[in-house]
Short mmCIF file of C-alpha atoms and ligand atoms in Angstrom, two decimals:
data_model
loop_
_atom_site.label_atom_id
_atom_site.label_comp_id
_atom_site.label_asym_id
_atom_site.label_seq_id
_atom_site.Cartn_x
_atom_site.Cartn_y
_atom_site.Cartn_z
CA UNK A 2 70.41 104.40 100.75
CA UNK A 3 72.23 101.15 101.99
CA UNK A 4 71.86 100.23 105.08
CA UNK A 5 74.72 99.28 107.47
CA UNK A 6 74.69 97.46 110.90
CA UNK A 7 77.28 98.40 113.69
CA UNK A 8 78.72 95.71 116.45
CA UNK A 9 80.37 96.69 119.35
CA UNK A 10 82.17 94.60 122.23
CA UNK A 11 81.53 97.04 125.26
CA UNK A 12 83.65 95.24 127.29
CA UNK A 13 86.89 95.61 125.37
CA UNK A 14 88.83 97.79 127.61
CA UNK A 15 89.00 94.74 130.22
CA UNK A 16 91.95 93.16 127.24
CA UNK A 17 94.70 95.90 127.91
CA UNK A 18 98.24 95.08 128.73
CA UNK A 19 98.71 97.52 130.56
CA UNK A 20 96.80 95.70 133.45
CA UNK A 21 99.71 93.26 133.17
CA UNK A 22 102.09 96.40 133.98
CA UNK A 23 103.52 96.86 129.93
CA UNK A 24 102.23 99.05 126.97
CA UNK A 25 101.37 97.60 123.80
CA UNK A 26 100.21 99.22 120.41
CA UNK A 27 97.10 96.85 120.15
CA UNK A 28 94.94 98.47 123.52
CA UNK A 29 91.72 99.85 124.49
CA UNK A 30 92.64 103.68 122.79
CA UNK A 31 92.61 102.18 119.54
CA UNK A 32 88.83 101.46 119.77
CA UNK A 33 87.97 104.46 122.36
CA UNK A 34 89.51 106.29 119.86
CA UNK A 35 87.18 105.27 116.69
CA UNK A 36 83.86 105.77 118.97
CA UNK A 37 85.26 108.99 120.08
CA UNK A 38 85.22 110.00 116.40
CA UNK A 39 81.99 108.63 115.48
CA UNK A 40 80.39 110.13 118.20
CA UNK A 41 82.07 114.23 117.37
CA UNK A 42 81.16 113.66 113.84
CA UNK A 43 77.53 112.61 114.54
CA UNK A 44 77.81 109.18 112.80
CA UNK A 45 76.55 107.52 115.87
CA UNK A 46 72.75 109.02 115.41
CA UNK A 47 72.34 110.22 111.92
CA UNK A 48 69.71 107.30 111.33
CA UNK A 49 72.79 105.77 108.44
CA UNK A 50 74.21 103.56 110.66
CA UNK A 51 71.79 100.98 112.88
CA UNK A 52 73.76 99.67 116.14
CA UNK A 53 72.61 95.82 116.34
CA UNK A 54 73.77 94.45 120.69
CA UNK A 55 74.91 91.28 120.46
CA UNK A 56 75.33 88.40 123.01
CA UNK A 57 78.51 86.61 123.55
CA UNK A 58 79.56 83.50 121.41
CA UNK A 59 79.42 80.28 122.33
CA UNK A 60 82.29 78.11 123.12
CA UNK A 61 80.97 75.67 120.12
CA UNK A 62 80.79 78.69 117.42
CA UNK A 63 84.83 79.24 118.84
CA UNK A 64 85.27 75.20 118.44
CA UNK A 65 84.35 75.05 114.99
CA UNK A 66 87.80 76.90 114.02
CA UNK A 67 89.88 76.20 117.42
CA UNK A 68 90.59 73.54 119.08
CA UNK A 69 89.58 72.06 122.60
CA UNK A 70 93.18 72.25 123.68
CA UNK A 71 94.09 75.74 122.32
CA UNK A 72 90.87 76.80 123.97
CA UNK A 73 91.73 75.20 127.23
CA UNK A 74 95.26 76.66 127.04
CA UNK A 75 93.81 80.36 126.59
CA UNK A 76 91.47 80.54 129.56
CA UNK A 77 94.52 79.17 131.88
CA UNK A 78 96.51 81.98 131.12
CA UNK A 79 93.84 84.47 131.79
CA UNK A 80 94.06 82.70 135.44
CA UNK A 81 98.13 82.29 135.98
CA UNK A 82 99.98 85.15 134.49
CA UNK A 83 103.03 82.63 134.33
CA UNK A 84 101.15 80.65 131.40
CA UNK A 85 102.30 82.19 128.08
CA UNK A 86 99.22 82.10 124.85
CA UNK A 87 102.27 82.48 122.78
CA UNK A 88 104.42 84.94 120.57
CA UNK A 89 103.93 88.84 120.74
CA UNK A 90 100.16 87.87 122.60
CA UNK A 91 98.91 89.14 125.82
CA UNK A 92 95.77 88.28 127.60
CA UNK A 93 94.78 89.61 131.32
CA UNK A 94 92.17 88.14 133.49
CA UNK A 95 89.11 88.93 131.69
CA UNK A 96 90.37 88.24 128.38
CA UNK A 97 88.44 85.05 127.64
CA UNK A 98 85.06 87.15 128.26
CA UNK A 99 86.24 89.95 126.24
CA UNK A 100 87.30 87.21 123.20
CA UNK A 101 83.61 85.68 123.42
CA UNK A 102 81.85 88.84 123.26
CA UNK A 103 84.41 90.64 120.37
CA UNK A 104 83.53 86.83 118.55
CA UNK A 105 79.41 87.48 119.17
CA UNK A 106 80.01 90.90 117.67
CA UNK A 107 81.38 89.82 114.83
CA UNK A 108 78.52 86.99 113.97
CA UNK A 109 75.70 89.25 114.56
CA UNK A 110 77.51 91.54 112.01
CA UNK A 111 77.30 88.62 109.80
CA UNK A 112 73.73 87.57 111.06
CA UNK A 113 72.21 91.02 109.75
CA UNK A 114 73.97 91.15 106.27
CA UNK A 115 72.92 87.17 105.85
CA UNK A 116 69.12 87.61 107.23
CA UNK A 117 68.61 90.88 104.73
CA UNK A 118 68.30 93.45 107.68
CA UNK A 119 71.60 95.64 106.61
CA UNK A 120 73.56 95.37 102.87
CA UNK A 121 76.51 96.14 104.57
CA UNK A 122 78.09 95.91 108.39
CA UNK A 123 81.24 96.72 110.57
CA UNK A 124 81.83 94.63 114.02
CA UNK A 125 84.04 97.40 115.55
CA UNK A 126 85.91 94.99 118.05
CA UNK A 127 89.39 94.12 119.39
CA UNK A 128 91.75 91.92 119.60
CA UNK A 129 91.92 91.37 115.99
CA UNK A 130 91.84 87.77 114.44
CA UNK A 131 93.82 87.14 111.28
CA UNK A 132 96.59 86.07 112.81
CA UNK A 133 95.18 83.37 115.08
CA UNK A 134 95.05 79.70 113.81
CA UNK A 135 93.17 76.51 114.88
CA UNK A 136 96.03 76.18 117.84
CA UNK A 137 98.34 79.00 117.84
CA UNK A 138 97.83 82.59 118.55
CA UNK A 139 100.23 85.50 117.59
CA UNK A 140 100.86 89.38 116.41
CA UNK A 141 97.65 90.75 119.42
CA UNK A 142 95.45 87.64 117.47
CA UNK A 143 94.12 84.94 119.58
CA UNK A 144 90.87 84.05 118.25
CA UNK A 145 90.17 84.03 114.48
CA UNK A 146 87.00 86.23 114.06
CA UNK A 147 86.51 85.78 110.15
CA UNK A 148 87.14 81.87 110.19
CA UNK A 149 84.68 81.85 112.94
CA UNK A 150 82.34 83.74 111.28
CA UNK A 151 82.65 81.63 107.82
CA UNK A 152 82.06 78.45 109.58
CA UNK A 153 79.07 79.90 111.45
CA UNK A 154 77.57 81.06 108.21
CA UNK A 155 78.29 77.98 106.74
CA UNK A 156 77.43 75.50 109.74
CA UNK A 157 74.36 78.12 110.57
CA UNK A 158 72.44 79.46 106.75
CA UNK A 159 74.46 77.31 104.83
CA UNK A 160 76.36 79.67 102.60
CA UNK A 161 79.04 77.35 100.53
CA UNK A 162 80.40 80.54 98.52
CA UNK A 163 82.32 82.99 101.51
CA UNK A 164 84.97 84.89 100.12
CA UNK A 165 87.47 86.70 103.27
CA UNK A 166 89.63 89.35 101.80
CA UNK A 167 92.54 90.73 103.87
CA UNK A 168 93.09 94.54 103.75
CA UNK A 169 95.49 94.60 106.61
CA UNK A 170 99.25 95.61 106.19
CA UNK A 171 100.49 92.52 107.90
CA UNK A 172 99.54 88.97 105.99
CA UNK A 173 96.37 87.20 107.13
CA UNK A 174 98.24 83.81 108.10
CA UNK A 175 95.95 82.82 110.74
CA UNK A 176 93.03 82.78 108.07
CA UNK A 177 94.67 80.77 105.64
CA UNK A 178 96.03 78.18 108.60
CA UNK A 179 92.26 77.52 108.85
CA UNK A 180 91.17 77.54 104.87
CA UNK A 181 94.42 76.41 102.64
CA UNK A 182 92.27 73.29 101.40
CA UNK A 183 89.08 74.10 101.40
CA UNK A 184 87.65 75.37 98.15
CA UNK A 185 84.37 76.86 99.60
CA UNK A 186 86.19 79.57 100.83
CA UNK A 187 88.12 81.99 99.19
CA UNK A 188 90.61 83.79 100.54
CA UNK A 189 92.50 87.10 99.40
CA UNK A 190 95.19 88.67 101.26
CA UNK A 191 97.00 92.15 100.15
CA UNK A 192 99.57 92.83 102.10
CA UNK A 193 103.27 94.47 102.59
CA UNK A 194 106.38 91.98 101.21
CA UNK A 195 106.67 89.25 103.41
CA UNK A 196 110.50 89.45 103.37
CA UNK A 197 110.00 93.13 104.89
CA UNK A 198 107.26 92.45 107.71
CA UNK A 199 105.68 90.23 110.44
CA UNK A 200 104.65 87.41 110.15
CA UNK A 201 107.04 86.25 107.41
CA UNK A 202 104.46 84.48 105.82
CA UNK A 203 101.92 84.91 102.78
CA UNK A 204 104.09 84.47 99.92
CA UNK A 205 102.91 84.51 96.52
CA UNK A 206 103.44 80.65 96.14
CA UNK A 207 101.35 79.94 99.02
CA UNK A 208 98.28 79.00 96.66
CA UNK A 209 96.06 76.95 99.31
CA UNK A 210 96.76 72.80 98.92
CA UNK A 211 94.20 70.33 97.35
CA UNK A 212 91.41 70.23 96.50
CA UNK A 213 91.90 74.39 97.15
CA UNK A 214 94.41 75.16 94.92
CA UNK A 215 94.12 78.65 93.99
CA UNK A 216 91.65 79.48 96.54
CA UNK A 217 94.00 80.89 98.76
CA UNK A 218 95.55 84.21 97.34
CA UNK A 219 98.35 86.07 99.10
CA UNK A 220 99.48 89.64 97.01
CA UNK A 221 102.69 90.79 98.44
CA UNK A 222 102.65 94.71 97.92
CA UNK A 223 106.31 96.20 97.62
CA UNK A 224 107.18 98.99 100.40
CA UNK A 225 105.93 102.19 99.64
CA UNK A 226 102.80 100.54 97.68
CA UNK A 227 99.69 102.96 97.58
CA UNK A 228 96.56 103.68 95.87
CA UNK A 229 97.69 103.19 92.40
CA UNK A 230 99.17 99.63 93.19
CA UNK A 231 96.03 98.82 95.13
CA UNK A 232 93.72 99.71 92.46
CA UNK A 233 95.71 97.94 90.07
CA UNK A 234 95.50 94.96 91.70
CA UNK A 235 91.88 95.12 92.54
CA UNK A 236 90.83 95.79 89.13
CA UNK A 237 93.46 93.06 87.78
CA UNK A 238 93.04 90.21 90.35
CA UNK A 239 90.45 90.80 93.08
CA UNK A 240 87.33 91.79 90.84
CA UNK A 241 88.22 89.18 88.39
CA UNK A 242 88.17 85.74 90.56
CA UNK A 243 85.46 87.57 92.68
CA UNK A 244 83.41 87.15 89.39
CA UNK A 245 84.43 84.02 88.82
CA UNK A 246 83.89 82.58 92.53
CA UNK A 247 80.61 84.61 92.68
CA UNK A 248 80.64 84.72 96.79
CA UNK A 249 77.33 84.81 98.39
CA UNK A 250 78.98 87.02 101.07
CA UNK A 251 82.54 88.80 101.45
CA UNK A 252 84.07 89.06 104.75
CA UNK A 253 86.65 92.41 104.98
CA UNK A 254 89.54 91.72 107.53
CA UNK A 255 89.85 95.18 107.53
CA UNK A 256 93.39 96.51 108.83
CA UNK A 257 94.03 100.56 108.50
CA UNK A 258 97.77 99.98 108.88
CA UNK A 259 98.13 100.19 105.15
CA UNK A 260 97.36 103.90 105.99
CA UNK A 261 100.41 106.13 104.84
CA UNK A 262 100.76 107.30 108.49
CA UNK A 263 101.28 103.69 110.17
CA UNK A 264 104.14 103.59 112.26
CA UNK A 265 104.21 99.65 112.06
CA UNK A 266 104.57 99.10 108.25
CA UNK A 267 105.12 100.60 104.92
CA UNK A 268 102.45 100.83 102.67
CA UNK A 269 101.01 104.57 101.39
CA UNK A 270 97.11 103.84 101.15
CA UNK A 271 95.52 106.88 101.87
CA UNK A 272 91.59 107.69 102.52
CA UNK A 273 90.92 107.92 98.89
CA UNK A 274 92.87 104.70 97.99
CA UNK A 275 90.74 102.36 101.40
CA UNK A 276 87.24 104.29 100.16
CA UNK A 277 87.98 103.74 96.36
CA UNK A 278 88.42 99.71 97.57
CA UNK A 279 86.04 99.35 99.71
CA UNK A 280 83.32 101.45 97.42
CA UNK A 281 83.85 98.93 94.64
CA UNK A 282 83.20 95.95 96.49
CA UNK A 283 80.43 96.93 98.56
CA UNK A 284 78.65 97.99 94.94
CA UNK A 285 78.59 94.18 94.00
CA UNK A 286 78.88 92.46 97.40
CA UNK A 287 77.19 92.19 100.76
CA UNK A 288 80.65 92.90 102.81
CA UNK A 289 80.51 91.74 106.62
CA UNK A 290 83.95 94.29 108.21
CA UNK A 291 85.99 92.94 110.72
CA UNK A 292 88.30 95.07 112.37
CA UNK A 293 91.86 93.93 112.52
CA UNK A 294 95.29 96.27 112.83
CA UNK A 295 96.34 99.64 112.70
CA UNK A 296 97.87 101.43 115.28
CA UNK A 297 98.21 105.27 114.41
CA UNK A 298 96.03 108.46 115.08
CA UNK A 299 93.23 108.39 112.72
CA UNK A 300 91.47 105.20 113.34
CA UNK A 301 88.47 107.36 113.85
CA UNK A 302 88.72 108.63 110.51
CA UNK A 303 89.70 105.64 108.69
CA UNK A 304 86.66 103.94 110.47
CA UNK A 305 84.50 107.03 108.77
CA UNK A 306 86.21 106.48 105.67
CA UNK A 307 85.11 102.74 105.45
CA UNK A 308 81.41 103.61 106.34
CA UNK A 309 81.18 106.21 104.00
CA UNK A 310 81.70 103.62 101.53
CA UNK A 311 80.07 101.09 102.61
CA UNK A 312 76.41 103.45 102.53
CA UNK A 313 78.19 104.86 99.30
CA UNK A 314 78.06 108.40 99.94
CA UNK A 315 79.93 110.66 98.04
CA UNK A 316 84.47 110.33 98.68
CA UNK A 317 85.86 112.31 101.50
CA UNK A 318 88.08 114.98 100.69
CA UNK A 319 91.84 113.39 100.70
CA UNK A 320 94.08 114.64 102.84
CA UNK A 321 97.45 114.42 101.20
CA UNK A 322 98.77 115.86 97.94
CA UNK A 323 99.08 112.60 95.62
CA UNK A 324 101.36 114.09 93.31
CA UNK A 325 103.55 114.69 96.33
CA UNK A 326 103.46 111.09 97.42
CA UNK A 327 103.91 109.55 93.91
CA UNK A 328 107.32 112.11 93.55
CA UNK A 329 108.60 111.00 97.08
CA UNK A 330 108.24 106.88 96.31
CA UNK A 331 111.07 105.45 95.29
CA UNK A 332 111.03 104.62 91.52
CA UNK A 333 111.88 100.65 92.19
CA UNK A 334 108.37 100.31 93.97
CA UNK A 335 106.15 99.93 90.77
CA UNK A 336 108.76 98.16 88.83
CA UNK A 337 108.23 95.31 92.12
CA UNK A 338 104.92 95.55 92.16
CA UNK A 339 104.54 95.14 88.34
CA UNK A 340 107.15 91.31 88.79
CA UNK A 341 104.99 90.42 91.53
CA UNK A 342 101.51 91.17 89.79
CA UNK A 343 102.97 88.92 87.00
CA UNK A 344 104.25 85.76 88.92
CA UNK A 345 101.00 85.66 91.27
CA UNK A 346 98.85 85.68 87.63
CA UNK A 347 101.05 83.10 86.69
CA UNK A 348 100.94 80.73 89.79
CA UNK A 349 96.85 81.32 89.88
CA UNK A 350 96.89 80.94 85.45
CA UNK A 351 95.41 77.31 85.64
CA UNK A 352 92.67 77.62 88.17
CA UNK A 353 91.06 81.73 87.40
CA UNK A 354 90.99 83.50 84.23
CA UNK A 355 92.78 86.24 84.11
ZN1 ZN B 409 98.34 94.50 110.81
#
């Protein structure tokens, strides 16, 4: 049986915006919520899952994506509230603490997979990351945990092959501020049609620059997408310059608000469609999980989901009828998907075979 390391910043519920006196769909109950699970359905103890502590980063591991400025600019506003980080971004007076120890999480989750101790892991942390860029935070993102952790791999065990893949419903622009020209890391993100979502950005054009061309991949799923679409794509696209690029390690920016149930998108991935993904990846790749969005009530399960495949255990029963959800799509929603599957193989026809 695999075996698959767990990260955990303890100190998360310090980041809440509610200390600030306003709610906000990215706070502490999103993570209380997925330990809460884990600990009900005995996945805390069942000798699967190892729980690895991990100290906080330093401020040169959060230099080597960020710079001095940005960095500078962040811990002010953790000290005067009238300081603004930037758009739809919060932080409170122990945010900068909270950021260093959700970063350390997230390279000891890659330190285990790279030094052999775990196949797989999942830094269970918050804020998320995909959004932030070298100087701009946005959408509850203010440091970039996967471009952190691919530079640290990179700076630290030398890995020149890191593929990030971006399972989140919203478009992992942050990432690909940080990577659009730089061919050692590849970088896939499947998300909802940027014409229909925050942040606008992530189109299928957006191919990296040079000498990256191509190494920057951005899959804009119609509304309504769900498992069909997703495997589709995975088996069309993903697998195929995976091959190709052979990564040494793949880093999941793993959203759950693809989830049919998300309140703050439109995509119909259910557990069966995030297992079947996940399962097929982690059977030819060590896959370091990050967790990004999602903001509805079954985190916990989605978490479970994810592990599951990660160890490879056998699927989880699915929860909703798919012959039910296929009748209630709207018809137009494969016909998009199928023009947008063609134009991205076109744009990415010179540089991976297809
Ligand atoms: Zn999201």
């Amino acid at each position: 049986m695999a075996g698959v390391g767990l990260t955990f910043n303890k100190n998360h519920y310090l980041h809440d915006s509610l200390l600030n006196g306003f709610p906000c769909p990215e706070n502490p109950f999103r993570l209380k919520a997925i330990m809460q699970y884990l600990e009900k359905n005995g996945l805390m103890n069942n000798g699967t899952f190892t729980f690895y502590e991990a100290e906080k980063a330093s401020l040169s591991d959060i230099l080597r994506v960020h710079t001095v400025e940005y960095v500078d600019l962040i811990k002010a506003c953790t000290k005067d509230s009238r300081l603004s980080p930037g758009n739809d971004v919060y932080v409170c007076p122990s945010s900068y603490e909270v950021l260093l120890q959700a970063v350390g999480c997230v390279l000891k989750a890659g330190e285990v997979v790279v030094k052999d101790m775990c196949d797989h892991s999942f830094a269970l942390i918050r804020p998320p990351g995909h959004h932030a860029g070298p100087d701009t935070s946005s959408g509850f993102c203010i440091f970039n945990n996967s471009g952190i952790l691919a530079k640290y791999l990179r700076n630290v065990y030398g890995l020149d092959r890191i593929a990030i893949i971006n399972i989140d419903a919203h478009s992992s622009d942050g990432t690909y501020a940080v990577f659009d020209g730089d061919p050692s890391v590849l970088c896939i993100s499947i998300h909802q049609d940027q014409s229909t979502l925050y942040p606008y950005r992530g189109f299928i054009k957006d191919i990296g620059v040079r000498p990256a061309l191509g190494y920057c991949i951005n899959m804009e799923m119609p509304t309504e997408s769900g498992n069909p679409e997703y495997e589709i794509f995975y088996d069309e696209v993903v697998e195929k310059v995976l091959l190709q690029f052979d990564p040494q390690i793949i880093l999941l920016e793993c959203g759950f608000d693809a989830y049919y149930k998300e309140p703050l998108s439109k995509l119909n991935l259910t557990i069966n469609g995030y297992y079947r993904i996940i399962f097929k990846l982690a059977s030819n790749w060590n896959i370091v999980t990050l967790l990004e969005g999602g903001y509805h009530d079954d985190l916990g399960l989605m978490t479970s989901v994810v592990l599951n495949a990660l160890v490879g255990t056998d699927n989880i029963e699915d929860d909703v009828d798919q012959i039910d959800l296929l009748a209630s799509r709207h018809v137009k929603t494969r016909k998009e998907f199928n023009n947008n599957l063609a134009l991205l193989k076109m744009r990415l026809e010179p540089y991976w075979d297809l």
